[in-house]
Short mmCIF file of C-alpha atoms in Angstrom, two decimals:
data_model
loop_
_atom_site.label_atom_id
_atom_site.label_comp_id
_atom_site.label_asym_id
_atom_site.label_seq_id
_atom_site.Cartn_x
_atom_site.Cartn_y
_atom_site.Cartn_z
CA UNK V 1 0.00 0.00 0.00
CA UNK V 2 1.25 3.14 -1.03
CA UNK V 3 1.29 6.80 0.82
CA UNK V 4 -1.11 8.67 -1.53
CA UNK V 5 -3.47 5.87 -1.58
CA UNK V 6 -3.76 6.44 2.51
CA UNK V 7 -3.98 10.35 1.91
CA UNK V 8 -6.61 9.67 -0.45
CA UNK V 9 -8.66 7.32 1.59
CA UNK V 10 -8.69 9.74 4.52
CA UNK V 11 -9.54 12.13 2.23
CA UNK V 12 -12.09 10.94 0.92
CA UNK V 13 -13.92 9.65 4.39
CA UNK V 14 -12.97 13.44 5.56
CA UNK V 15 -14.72 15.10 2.53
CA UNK V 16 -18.16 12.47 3.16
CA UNK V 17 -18.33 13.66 7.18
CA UNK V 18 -17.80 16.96 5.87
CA UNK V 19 -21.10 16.50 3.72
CA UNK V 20 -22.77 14.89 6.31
CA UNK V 21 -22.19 17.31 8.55
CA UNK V 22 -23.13 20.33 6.75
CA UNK V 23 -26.68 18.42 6.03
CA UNK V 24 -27.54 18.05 9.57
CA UNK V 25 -29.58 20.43 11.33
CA UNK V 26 -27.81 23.11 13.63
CA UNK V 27 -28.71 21.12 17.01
CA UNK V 28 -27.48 17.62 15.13
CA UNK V 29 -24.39 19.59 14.39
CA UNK V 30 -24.40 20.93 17.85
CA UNK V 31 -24.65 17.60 19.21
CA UNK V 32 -22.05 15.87 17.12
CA UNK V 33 -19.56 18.53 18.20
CA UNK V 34 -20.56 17.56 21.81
CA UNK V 35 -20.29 13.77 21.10
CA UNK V 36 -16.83 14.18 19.32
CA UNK V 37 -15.42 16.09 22.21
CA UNK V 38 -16.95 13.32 24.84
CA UNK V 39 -15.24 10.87 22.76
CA UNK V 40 -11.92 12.40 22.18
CA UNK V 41 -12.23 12.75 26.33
CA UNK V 42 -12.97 9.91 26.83
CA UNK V 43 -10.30 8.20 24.43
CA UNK V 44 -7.90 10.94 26.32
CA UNK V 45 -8.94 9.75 29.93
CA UNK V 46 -8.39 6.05 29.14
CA UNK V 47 -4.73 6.25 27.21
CA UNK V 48 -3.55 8.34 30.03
CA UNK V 49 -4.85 5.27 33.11
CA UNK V 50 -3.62 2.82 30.83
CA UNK V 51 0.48 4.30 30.19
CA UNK V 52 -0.10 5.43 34.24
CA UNK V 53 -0.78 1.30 35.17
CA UNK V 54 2.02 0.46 33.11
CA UNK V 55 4.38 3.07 34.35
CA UNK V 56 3.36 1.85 38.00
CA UNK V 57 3.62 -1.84 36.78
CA UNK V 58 7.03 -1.21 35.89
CA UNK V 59 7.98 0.45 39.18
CA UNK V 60 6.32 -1.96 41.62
CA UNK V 61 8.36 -4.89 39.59
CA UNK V 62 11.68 -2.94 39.56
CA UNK V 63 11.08 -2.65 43.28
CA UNK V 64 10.36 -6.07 44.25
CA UNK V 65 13.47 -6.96 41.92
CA UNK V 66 15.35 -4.48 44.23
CA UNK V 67 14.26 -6.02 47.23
CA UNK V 68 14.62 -9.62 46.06
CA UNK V 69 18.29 -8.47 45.24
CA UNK V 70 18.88 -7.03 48.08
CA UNK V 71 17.80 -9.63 50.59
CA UNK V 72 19.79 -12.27 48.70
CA UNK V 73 22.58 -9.83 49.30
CA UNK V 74 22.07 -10.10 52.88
CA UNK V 75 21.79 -13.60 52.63
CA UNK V 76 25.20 -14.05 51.54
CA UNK V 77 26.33 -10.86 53.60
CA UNK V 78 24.94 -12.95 56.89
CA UNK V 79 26.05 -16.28 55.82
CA UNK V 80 29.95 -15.34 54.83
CA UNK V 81 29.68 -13.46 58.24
CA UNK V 82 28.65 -16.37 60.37
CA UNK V 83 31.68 -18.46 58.48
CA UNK V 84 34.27 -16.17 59.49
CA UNK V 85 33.01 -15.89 62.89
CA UNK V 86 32.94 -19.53 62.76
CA UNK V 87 36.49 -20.37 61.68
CA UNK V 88 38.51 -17.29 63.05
CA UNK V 89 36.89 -18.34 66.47
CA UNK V 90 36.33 -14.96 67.59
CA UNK V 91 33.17 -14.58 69.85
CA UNK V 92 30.24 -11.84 69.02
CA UNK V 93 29.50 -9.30 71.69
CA UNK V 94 26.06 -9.56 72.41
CA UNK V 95 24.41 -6.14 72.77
CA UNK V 96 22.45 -4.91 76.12
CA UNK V 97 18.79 -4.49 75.71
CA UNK V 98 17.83 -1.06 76.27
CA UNK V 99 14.80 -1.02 78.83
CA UNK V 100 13.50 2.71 79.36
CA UNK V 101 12.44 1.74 83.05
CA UNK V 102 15.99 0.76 84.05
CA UNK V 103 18.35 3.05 84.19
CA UNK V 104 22.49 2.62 85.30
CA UNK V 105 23.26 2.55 89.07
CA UNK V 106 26.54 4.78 89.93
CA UNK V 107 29.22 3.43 92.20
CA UNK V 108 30.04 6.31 94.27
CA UNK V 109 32.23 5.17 97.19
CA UNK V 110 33.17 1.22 98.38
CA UNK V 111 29.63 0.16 99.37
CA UNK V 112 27.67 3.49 98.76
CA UNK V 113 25.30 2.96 95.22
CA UNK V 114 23.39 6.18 94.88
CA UNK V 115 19.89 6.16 92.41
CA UNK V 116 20.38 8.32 89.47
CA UNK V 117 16.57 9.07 89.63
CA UNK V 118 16.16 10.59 92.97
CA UNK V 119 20.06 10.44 94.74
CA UNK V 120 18.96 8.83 97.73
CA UNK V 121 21.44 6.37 98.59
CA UNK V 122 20.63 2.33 98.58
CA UNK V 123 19.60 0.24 101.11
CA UNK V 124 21.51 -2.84 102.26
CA UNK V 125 18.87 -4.88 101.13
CA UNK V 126 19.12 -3.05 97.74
CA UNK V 127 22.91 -3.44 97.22
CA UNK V 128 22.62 -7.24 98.21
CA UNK V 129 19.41 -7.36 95.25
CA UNK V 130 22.08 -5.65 93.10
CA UNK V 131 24.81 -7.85 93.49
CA UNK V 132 22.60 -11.18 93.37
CA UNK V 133 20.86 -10.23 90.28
CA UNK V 134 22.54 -7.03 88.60
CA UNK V 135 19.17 -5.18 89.30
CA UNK V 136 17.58 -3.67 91.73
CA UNK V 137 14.21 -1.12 92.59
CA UNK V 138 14.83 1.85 94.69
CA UNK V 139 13.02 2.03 97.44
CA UNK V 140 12.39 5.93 97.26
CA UNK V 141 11.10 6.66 93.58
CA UNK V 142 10.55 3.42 91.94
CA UNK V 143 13.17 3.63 89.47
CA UNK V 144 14.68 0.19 88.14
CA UNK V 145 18.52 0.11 88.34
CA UNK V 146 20.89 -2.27 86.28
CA UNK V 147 24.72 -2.52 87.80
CA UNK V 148 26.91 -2.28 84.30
CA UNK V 149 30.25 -2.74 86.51
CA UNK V 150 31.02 -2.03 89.40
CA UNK V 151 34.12 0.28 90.30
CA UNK V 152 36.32 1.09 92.75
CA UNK V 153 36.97 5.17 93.45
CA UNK V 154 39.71 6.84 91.84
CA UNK V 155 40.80 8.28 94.33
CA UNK V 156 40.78 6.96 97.97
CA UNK V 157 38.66 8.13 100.94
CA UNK V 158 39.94 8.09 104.14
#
């Protein structure tokens, strides 16, 4: 099929709407005018959903490719990881678990633990908690207290 024979096929449907057209009354030409701008709307609305699903097609499947990627990534991040802590034989420091309610007791002097809520100083019966399970309640405000280490003062008392 050749180029002019295209032209002149459009051409020639173009030329019999034009005579259609112009044979209508005003409010059928009115009304065609109406219909051919809901339709070209319509055609508008619809190619413009359609390329936006595909465009977020794309970009949800990119993204679960990226995450696919990147978890196998981990994978082998985790895995060579555990080996070498495995064969070098070094042991992994495990991390302290941060509770808001317990905060660090303070060694001040020998036997003296002071709360860091309130600065009343322990009980006997507190310090011995301490010691026996690394935590302890104070008596005066409530506040839970975790020993990290206990230390001797820097400088000597008399």
């Amino acid at each position: 099929m050749d180029w002019r024979d295209i032209i002149d096929n459009l051409t020639l449907w173009y030329n019999e709407f034009i005579n259609w057209y112009l044979v209508q009354p005003i409010y059928g030409q009115i009304l065609s005018i109406i219909g051919i701008i809901a339709i070209l709307t319509l055609i508008i609305t619809l190619v413009y959903y359609i390329i936006k699903g595909i465009a977020y097609l794309i970009y949800y499947i990119l993204k679960g490719i990226y995450y696919i990627l990147k978890g196998i990534g981990l994978l082998f991040y985790k895995l060579c990881k555990g080996f070498y802590d495995l064969i070098s034989g070094e042991k992994k420091l495990k991390k302290q678990t941060q509770n808001d309610n317990l905060q660090n007791a303070m060694s001040i002097r020998n036997n003296n633990l002071y709360c860091t809520e309130c600065g009343k100083r322990f009980t006997e019966k507190m310090i011995n908690q301490m010691l026996l399970r690394n935590i302890a309640y104070c008596v005066n405000c409530g506040k839970g207290l975790r020993l990290i280490k206990y230390q001797e003062p820097l400088i000597p008392t008399p």
